[in-house]
C-alpha positions as a Python dict, from the first residue, in 0.01 Angstrom:
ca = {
    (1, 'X'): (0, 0, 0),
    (2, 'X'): (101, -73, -358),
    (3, 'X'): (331, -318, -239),
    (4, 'X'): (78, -535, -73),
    (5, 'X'): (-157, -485, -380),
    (6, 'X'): (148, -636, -584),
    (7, 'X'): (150, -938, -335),
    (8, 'X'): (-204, -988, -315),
    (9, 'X'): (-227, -973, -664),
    (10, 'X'): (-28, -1227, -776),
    (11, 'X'): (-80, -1415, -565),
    (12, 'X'): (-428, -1467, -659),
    (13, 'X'): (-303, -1496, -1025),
    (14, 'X'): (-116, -1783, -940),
    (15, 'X'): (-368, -1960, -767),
    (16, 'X'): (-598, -1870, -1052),
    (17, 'X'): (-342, -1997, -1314),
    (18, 'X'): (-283, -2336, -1120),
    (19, 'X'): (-639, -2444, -1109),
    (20, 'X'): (-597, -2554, -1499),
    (21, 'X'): (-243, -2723, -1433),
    (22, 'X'): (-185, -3097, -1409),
    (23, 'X'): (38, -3252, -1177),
    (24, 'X'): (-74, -3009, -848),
    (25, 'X'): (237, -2994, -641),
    (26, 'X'): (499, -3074, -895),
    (27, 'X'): (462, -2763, -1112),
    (28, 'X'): (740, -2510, -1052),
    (29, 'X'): (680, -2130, -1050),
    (30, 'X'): (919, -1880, -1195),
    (31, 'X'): (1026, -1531, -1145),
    (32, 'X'): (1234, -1310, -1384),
    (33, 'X'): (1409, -1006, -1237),
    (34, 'X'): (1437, -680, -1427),
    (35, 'X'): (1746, -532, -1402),
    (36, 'X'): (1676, -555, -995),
    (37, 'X'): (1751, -780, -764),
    (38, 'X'): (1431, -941, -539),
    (39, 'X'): (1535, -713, -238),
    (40, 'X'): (1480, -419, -477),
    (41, 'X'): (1201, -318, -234),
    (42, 'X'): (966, -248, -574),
    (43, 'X'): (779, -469, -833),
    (44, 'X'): (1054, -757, -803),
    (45, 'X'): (1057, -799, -460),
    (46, 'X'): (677, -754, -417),
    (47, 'X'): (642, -1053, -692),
    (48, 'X'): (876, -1258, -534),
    (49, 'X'): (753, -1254, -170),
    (50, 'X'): (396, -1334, -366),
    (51, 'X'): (540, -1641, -530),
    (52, 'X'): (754, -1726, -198),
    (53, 'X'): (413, -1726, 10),
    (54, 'X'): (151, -1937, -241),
    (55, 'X'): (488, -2172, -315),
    (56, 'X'): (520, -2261, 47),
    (57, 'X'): (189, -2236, 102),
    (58, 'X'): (108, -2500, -165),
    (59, 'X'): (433, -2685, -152),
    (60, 'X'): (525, -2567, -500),
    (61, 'X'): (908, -2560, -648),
    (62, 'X'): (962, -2184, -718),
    (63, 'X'): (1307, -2023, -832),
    (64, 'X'): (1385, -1650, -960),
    (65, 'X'): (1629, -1579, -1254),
    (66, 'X'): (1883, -1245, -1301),
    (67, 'X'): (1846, -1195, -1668),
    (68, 'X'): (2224, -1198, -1754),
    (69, 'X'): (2138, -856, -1944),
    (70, 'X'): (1852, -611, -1906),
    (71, 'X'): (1736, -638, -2295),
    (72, 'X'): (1470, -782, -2425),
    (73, 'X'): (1675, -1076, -2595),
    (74, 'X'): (1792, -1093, -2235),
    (75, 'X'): (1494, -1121, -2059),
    (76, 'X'): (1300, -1412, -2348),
    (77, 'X'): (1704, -1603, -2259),
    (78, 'X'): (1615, -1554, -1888),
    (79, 'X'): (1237, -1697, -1977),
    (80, 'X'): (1374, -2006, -2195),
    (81, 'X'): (1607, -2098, -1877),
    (82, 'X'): (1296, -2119, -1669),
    (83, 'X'): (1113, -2276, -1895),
    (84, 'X'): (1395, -2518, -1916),
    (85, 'X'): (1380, -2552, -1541),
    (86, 'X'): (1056, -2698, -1575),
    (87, 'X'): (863, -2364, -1504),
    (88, 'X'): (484, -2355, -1565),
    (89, 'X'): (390, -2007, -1451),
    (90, 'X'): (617, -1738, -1523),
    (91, 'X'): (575, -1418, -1332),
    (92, 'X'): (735, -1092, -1535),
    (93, 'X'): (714, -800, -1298),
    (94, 'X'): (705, -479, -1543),
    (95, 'X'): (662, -311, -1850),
    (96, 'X'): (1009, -411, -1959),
    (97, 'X'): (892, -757, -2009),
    (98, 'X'): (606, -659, -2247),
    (99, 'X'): (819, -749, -2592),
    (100, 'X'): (955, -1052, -2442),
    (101, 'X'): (638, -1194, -2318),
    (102, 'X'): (500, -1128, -2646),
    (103, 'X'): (767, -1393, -2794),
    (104, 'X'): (764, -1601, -2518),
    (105, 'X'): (368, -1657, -2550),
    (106, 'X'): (395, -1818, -2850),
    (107, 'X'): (672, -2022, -2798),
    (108, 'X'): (561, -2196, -2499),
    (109, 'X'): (173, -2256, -2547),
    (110, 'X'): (160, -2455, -2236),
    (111, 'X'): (323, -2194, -2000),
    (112, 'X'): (117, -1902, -1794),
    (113, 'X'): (287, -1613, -1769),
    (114, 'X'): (175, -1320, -1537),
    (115, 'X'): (278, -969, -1667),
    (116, 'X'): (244, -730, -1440),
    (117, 'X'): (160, -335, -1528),
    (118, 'X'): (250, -408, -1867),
    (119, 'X'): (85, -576, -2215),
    (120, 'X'): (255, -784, -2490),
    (121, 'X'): (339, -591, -2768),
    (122, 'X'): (564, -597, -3091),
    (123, 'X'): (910, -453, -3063),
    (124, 'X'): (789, -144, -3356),
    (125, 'X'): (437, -179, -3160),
    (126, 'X'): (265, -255, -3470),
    (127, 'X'): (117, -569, -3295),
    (128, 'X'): (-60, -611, -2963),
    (129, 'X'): (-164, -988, -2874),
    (130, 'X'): (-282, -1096, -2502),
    (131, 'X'): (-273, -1505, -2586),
    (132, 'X'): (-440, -1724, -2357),
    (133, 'X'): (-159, -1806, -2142),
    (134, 'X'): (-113, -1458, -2045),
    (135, 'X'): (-273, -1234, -1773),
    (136, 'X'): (-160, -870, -1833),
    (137, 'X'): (-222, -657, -1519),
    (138, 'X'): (-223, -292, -1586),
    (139, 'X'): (-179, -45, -1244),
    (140, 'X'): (-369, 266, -1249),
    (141, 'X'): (-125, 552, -1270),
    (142, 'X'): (-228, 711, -929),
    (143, 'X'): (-173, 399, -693),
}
């Protein structure tokens, strides 16, 4: 069940997120990996079969990127090569992704980025900021 609450989920992030983006089909969508793969049958590959399915569905570019390390220096990398790649929604499935997110908010203004069960924080945690290119989902414990 929490699987398909992933997929729904972000799914209707992304649609949510794309309703203020110019350029409708061109727009790519991006997913970075934890240290997991997208067959990791858990938050990656629950993400990625959401972005696979509103992609297609909306004939959207979409790629995934393997942070080459699971840090947080490795993970903003990871978020600059999407970025790069011409990403304008970046999905982060994870708490591990709250430091980099934070970061990567600022830096790219004009990106959306969808952090799942997790909220941007400080490395020391002395500063919590949501911008207004982020939507921070938080799970309840229990599901």
């Amino acid at each position: 069940m929490r699987k398909s609450s992933v997929l729904l989920l972000v799914l209707v992030l992304i649609c949510t997120l794309f309703a203020g983006c110019e350029g409708g089909g061109s727009s790519e969508i991006a997913l970075i990996t934890d240290k997991g793969n997208i067959d990791d049958k858990s938050f990656n590959q629950g993400s990625w079969e959401g972005v696979v399915e509103f992609a297609k569905a909306n004939k959207i570019s979409h790629k995934y990127y393997k942070p080459e390390e699971a840090s947080d220096a490795g993970y903003l990398a990871a978020i600059d090569l999407a970025v790069t790649g011409g990403a304008k929604v970046i999905v982060t499935p994870g708490f591990l992704f709250e430091v980099s997110v934070y970061h990567a908010q600022t830096k790219y203004p004009h990106v959306k980025f969808i952090l799942l069960d997790g909220a941007p924080h400080s490395a020391d945690y002395s500063d919590f900021n949501t911008g207004p290119n982020v939507a921070s989902i938080m799970y309840a414990e229990e599901e």
